[in-house]
mmCIF file of C-alpha atoms (C1' of nucleotides) in Angstrom:
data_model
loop_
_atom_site.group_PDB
_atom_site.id
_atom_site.type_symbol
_atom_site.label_atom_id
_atom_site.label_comp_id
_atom_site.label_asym_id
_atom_site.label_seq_id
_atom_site.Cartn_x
_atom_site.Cartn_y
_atom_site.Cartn_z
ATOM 1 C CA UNK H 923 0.641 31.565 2.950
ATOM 2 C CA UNK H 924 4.257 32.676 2.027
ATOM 3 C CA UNK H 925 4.999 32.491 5.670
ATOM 4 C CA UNK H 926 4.595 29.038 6.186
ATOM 5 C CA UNK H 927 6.306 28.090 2.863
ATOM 6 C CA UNK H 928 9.541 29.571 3.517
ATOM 7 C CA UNK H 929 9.367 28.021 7.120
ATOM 8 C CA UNK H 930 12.050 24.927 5.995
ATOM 9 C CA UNK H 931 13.655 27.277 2.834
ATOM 10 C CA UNK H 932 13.045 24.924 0.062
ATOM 11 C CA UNK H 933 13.596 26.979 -2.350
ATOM 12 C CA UNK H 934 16.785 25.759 -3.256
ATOM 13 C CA UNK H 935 14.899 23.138 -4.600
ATOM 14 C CA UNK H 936 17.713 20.551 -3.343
ATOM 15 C CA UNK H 937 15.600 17.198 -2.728
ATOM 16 C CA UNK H 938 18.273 14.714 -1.083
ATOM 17 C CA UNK H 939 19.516 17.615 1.091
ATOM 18 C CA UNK H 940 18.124 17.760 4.293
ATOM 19 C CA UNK H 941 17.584 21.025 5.334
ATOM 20 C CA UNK H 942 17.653 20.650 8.819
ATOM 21 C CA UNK H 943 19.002 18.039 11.140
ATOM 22 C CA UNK H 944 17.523 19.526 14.627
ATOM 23 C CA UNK H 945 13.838 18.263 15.597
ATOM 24 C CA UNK H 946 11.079 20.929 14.196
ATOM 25 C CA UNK H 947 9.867 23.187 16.642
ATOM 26 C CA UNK H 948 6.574 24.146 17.505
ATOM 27 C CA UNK H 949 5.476 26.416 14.826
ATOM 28 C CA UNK H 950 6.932 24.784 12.069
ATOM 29 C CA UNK H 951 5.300 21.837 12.953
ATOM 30 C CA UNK H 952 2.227 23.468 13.647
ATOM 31 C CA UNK H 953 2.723 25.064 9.959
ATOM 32 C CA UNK H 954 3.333 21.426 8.369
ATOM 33 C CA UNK H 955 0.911 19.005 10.077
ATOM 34 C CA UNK H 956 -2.249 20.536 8.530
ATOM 35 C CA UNK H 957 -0.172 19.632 4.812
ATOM 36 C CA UNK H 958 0.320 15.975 5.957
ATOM 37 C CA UNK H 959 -2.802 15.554 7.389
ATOM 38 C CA UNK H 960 -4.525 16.936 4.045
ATOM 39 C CA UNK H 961 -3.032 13.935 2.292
ATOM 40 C CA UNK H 962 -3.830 11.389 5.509
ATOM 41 C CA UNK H 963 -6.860 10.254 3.090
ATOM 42 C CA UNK H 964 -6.965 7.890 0.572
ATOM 43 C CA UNK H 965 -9.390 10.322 -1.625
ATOM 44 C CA UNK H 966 -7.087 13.323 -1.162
ATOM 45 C CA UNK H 967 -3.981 11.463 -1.594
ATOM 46 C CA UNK H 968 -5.325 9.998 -4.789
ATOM 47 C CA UNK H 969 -6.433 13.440 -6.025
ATOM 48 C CA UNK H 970 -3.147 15.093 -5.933
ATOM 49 C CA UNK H 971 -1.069 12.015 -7.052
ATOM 50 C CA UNK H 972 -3.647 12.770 -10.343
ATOM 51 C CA UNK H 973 -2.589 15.934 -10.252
ATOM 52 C CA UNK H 974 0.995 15.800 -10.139
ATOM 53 C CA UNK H 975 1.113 12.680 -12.315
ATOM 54 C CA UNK H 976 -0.903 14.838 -14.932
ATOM 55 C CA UNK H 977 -0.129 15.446 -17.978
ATOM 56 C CA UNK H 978 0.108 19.353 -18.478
ATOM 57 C CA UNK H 979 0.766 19.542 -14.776
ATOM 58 C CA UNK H 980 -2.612 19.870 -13.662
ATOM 59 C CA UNK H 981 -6.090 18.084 -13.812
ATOM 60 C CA UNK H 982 -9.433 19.129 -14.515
ATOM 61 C CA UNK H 983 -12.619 17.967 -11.949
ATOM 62 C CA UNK H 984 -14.397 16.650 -14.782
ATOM 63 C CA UNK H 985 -11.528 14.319 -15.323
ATOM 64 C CA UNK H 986 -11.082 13.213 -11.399
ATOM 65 C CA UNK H 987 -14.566 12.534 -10.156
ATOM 66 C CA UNK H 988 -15.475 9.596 -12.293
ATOM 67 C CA UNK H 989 -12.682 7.977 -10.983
ATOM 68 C CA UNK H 990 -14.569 7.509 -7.573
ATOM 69 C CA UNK H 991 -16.778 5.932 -5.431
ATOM 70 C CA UNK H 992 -18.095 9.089 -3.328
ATOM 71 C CA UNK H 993 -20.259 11.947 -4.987
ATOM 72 C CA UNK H 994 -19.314 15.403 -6.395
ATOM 73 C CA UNK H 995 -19.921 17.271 -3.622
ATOM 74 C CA UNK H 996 -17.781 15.136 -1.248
ATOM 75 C CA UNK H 997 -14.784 15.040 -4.201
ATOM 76 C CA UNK H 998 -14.964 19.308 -4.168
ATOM 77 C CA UNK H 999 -14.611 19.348 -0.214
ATOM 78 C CA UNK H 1000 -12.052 17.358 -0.592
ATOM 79 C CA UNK H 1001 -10.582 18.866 -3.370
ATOM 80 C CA UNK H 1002 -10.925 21.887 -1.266
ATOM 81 C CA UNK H 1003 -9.213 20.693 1.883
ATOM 82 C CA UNK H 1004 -6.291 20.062 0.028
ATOM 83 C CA UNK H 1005 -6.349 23.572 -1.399
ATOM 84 C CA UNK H 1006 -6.790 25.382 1.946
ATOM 85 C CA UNK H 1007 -3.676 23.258 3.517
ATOM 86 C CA UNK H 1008 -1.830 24.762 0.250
ATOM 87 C CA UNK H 1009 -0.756 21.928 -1.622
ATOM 88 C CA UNK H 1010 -3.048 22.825 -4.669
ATOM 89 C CA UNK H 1011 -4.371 25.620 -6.261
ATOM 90 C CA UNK H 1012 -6.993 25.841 -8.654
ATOM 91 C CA UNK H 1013 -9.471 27.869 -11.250
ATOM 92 C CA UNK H 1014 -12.221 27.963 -13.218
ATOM 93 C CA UNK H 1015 -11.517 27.455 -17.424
ATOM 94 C CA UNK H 1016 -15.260 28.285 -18.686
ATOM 95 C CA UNK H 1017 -17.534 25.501 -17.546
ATOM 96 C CA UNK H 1018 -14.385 22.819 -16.004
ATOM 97 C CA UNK H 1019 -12.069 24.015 -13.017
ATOM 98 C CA UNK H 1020 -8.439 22.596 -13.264
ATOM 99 C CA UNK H 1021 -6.303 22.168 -10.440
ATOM 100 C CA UNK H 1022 -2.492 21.859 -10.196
ATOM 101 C CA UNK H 1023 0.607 21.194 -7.332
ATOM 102 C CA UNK H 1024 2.269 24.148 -5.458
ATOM 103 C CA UNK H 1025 5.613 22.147 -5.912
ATOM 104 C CA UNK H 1026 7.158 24.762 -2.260
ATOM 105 C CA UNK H 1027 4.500 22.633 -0.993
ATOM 106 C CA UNK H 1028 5.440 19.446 -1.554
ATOM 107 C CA UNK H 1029 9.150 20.408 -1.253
ATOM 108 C CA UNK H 1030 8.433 21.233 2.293
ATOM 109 C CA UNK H 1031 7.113 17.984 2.974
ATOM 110 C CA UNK H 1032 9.392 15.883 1.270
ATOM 111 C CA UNK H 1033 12.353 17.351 3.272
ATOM 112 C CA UNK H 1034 11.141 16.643 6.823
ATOM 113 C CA UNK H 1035 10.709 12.989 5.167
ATOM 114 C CA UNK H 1036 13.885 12.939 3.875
ATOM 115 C CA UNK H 1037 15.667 13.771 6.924
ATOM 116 C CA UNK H 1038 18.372 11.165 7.650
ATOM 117 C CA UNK H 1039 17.931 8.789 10.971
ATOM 118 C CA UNK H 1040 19.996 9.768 13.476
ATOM 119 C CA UNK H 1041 21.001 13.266 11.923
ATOM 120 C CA UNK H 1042 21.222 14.720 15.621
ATOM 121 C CA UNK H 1043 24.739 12.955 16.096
ATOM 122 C CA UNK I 852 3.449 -4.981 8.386
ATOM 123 C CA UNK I 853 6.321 -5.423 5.243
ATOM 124 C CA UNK I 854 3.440 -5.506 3.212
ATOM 125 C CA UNK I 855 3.157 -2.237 3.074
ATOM 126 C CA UNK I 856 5.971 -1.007 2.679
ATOM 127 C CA UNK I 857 7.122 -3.031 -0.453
ATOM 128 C CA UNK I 858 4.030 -1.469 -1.670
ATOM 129 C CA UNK I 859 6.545 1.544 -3.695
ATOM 130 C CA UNK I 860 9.322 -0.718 -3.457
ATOM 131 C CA UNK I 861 11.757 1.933 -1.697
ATOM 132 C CA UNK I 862 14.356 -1.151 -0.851
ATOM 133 C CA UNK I 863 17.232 0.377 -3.402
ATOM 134 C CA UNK I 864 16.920 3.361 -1.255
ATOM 135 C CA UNK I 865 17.320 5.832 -3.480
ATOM 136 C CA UNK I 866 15.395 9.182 -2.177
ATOM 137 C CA UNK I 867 15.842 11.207 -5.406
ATOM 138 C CA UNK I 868 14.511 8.800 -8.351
ATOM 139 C CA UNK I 869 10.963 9.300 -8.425
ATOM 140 C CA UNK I 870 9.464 5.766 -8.068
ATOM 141 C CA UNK I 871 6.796 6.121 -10.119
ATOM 142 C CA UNK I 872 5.118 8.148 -12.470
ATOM 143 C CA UNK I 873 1.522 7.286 -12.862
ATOM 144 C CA UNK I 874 -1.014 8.365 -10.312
ATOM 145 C CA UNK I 875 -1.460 6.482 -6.887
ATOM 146 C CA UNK I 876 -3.654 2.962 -7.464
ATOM 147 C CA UNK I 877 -6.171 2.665 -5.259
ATOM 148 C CA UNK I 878 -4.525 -0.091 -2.646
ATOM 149 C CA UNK I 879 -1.174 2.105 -2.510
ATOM 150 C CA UNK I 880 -3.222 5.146 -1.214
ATOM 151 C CA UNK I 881 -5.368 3.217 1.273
ATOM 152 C CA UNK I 882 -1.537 2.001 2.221
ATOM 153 C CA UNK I 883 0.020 5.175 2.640
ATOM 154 C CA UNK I 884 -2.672 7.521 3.602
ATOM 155 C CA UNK I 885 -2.771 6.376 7.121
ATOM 156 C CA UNK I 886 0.970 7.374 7.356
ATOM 157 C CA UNK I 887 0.406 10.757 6.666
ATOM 158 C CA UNK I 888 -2.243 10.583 8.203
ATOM 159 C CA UNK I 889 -0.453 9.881 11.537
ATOM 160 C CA UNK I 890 1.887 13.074 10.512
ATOM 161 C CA UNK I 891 -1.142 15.263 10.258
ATOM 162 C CA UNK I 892 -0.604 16.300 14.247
ATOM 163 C CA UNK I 893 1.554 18.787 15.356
ATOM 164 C CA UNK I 894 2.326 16.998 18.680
ATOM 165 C CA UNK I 895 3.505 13.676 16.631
ATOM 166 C CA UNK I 896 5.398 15.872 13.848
ATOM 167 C CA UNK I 897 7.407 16.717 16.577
ATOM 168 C CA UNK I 898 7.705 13.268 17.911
ATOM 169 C CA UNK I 899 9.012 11.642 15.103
ATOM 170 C CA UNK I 900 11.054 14.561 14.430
ATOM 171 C CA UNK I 901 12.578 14.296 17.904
ATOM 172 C CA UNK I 902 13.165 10.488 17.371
ATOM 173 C CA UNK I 903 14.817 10.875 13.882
ATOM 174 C CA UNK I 904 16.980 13.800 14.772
ATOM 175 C CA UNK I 905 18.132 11.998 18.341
ATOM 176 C CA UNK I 906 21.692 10.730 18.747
ATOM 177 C CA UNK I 907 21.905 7.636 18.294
ATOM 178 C CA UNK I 908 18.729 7.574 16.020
ATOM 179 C CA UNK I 909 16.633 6.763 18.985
ATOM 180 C CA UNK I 910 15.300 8.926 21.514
ATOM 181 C CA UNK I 911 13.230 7.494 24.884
ATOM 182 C CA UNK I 912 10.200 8.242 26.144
ATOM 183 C CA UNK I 913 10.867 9.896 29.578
ATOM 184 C CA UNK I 914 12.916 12.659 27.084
ATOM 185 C CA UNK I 915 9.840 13.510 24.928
ATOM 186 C CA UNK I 916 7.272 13.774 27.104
ATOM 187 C CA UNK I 917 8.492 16.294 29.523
ATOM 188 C CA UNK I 918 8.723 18.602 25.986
ATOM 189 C CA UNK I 919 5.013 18.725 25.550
ATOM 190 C CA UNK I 920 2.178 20.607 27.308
ATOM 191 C CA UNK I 921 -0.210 17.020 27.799
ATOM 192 C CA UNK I 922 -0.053 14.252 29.732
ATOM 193 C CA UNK I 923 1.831 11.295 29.655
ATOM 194 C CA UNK I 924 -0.871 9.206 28.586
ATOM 195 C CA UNK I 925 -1.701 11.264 25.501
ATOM 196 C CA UNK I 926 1.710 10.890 24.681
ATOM 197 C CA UNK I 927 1.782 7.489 24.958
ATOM 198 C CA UNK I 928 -0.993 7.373 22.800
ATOM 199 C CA UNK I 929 0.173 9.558 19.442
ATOM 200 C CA UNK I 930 3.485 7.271 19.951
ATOM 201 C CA UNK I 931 0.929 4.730 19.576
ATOM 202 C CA UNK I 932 -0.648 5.746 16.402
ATOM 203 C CA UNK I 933 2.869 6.214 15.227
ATOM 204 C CA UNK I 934 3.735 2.704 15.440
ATOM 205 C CA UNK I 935 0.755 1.296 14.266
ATOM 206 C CA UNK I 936 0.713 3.623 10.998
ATOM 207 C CA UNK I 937 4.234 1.824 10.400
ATOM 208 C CA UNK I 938 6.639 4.672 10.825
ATOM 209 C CA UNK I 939 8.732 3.690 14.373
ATOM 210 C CA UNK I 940 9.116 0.760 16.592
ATOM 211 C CA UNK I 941 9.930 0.833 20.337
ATOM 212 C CA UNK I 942 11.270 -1.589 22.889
ATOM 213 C CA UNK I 943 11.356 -1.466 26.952
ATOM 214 C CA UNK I 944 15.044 -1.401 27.582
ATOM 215 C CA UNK I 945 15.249 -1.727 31.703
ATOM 216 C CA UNK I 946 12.610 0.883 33.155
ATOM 217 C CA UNK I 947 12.284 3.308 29.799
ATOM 218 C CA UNK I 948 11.182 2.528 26.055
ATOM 219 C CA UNK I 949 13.111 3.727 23.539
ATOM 220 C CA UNK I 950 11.668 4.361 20.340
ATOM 221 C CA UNK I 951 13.483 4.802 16.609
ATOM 222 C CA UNK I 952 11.944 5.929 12.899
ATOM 223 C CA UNK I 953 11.361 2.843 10.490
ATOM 224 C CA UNK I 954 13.425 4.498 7.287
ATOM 225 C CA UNK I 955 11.329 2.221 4.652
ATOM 226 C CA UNK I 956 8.137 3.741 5.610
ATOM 227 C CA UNK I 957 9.814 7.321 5.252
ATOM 228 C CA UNK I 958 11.677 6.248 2.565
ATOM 229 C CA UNK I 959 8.222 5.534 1.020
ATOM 230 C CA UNK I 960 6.506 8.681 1.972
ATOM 231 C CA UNK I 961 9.195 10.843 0.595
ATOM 232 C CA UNK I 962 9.060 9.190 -2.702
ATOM 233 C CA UNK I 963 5.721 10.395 -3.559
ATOM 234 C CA UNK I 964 6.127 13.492 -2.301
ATOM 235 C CA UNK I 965 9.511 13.732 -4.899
ATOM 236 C CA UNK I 966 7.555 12.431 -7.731
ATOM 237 C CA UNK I 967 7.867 15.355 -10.279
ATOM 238 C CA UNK I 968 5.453 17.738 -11.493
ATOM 239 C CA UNK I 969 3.287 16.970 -14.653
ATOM 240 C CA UNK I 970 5.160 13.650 -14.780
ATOM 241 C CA UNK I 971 2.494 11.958 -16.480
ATOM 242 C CA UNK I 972 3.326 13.614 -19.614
ATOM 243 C "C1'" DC O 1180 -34.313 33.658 -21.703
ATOM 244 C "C1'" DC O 1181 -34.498 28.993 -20.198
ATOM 245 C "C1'" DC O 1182 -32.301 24.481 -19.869
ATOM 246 C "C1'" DT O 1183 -28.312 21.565 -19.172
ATOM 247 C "C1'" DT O 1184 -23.915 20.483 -17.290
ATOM 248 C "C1'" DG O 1185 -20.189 21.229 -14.010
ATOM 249 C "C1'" DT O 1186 -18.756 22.793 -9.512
ATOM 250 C "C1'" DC O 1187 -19.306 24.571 -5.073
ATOM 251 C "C1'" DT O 1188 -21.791 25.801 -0.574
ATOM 252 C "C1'" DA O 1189 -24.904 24.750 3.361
ATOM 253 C "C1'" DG O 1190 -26.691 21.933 6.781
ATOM 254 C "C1'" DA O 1191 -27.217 17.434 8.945
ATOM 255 C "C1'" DT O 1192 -25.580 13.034 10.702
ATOM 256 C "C1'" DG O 1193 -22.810 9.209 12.085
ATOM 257 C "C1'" DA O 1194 -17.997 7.987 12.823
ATOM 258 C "C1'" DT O 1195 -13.455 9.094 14.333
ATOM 259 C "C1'" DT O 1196 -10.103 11.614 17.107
ATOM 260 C "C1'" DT O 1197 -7.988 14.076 20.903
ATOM 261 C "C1'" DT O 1198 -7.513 14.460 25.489
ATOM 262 C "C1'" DC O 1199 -7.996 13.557 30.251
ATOM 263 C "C1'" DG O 1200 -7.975 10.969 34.936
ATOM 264 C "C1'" DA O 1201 -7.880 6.438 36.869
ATOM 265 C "C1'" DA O 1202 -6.227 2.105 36.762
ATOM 266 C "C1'" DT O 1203 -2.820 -1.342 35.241
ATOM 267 C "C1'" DC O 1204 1.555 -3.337 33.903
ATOM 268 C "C1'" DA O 1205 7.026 -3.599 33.907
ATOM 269 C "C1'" DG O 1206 11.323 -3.095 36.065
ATOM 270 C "C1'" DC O 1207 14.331 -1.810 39.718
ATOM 271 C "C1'" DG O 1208 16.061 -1.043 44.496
ATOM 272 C "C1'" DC O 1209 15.420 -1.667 49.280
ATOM 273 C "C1'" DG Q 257 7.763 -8.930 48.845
ATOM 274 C "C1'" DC Q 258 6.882 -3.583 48.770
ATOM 275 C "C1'" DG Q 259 7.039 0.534 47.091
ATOM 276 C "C1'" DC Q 260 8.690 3.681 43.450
ATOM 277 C "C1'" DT Q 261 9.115 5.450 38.770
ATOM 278 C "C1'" DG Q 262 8.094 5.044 33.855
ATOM 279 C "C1'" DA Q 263 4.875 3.732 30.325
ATOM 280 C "C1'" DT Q 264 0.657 1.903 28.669
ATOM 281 C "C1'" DT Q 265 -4.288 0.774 28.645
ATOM 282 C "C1'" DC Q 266 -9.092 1.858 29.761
ATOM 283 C "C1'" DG Q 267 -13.303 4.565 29.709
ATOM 284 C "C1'" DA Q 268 -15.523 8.832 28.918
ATOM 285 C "C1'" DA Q 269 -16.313 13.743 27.194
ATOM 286 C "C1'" DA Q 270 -15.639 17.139 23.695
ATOM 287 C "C1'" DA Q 271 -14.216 18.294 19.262
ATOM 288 C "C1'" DT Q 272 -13.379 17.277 14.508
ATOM 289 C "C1'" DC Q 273 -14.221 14.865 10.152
ATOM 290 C "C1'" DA Q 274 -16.272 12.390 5.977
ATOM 291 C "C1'" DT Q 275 -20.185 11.928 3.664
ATOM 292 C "C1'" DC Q 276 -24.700 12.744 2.057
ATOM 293 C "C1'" DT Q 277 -28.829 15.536 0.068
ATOM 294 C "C1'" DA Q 278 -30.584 19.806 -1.362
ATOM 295 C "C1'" DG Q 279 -29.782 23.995 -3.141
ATOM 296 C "C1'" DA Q 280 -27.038 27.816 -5.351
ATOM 297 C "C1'" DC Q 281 -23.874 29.622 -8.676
ATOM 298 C "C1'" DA Q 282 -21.304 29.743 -13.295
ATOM 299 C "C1'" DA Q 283 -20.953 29.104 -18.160
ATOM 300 C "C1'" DG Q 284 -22.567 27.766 -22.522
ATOM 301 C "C1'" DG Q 285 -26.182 26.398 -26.139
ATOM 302 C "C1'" DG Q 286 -30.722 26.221 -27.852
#
DNA sequence: CCCTTGTCTAGATGATTTTCGAATCAGCGC
DNA sequence: GCGCTGATTCGAAAATCATCTAGACAAGGG
């Protein structure tokens, strides 16, 4: 899990850097496509943007399923995708489980986004 | 097509000012998932990575393709996905297409990836 | 100890996705 | 016009995914 977190070095926490200006290569994006395709659904991406957007910093499940359509079980397997591709953690506070961001994560992502067009000049 | 990508309202560009603060409404995420969603494969991470990163911010097909271990058509079809989830465009220039990133669409991605932690407090 | 509430796991099913080969379309040069 | 190369579309097979119901597990209160 370190391993793939360190892939892109975000830890310098720099946002509007760009940490790299040559295309990924296969590992790495073998390491970061299972993040963005965690949040390619609408469910998932609404989870974590209640997460992050939390107050605290992190969300409980009692809180999140209410908010939609699908039932329990399908919110926790999603809920657990997003965990497995590392973008979340979470853990059990008596009867309610609360999740919160793994901000490496989302650094990671953000800086193959923010990679400027045409940075291979 | 704009449509969606006014949805965040990345037009001032800036990559570093969180654009918003509250969780994801329910229409932005059914926007933006499919984006990621097109990210969530290894074979068009690199893709759009080679087409950002190319001189000249474009890069054409007949350089990709011989990068990958599938077929032609299968490449033409992930470039495919790309451009329908919003994120390049492409035009036939002579006998090749050349392809370049859409920087709105990334612009928009990246900003909700950069949206703080606990920023709801 | 049992009952209730909250969360997760297991198994099934229908829908979507990835990939291929074959066929088709777009330009270019002869 | 004919053939060649590059790129896309088409149709099909295999794999993956989202969702459900039913059941199990965890914690707390009578």
């Amino acid at each position: 899990m370190s391993k793939q977190l360190v892939v892109l070095d975000t830890s310098t926490g720099a946002c509007c850097e760009p940490l790299t200006q040559a295309a990924l290569d296969i590992s790495q994006a073998e390491t970061l496509a299972p993040m963005f395709k965690a949040l390619g659904d609408p469910i998932r991406l609404r989870l974590l943007s209640m997460i992050t957007s939390a107050e605290g910093g992190e969300a409980c499940v009692c809180d999140m399923t209410p908010q939609f359509d699908v039932s329990g079980p399908t919110i926790s397997h999603h809920l657990k995708v997003l965990r497995e591709a590392g973008l979340i953690e979470g853990d059990r506070r008596g009867t309610w489980v609360w999740y919160r961001p793994l901000p490496q994560a989302m650094r990671a992502l953000a800086a193959v986004l923010n990679t400027p067009v045409g940075a291979g000049v």
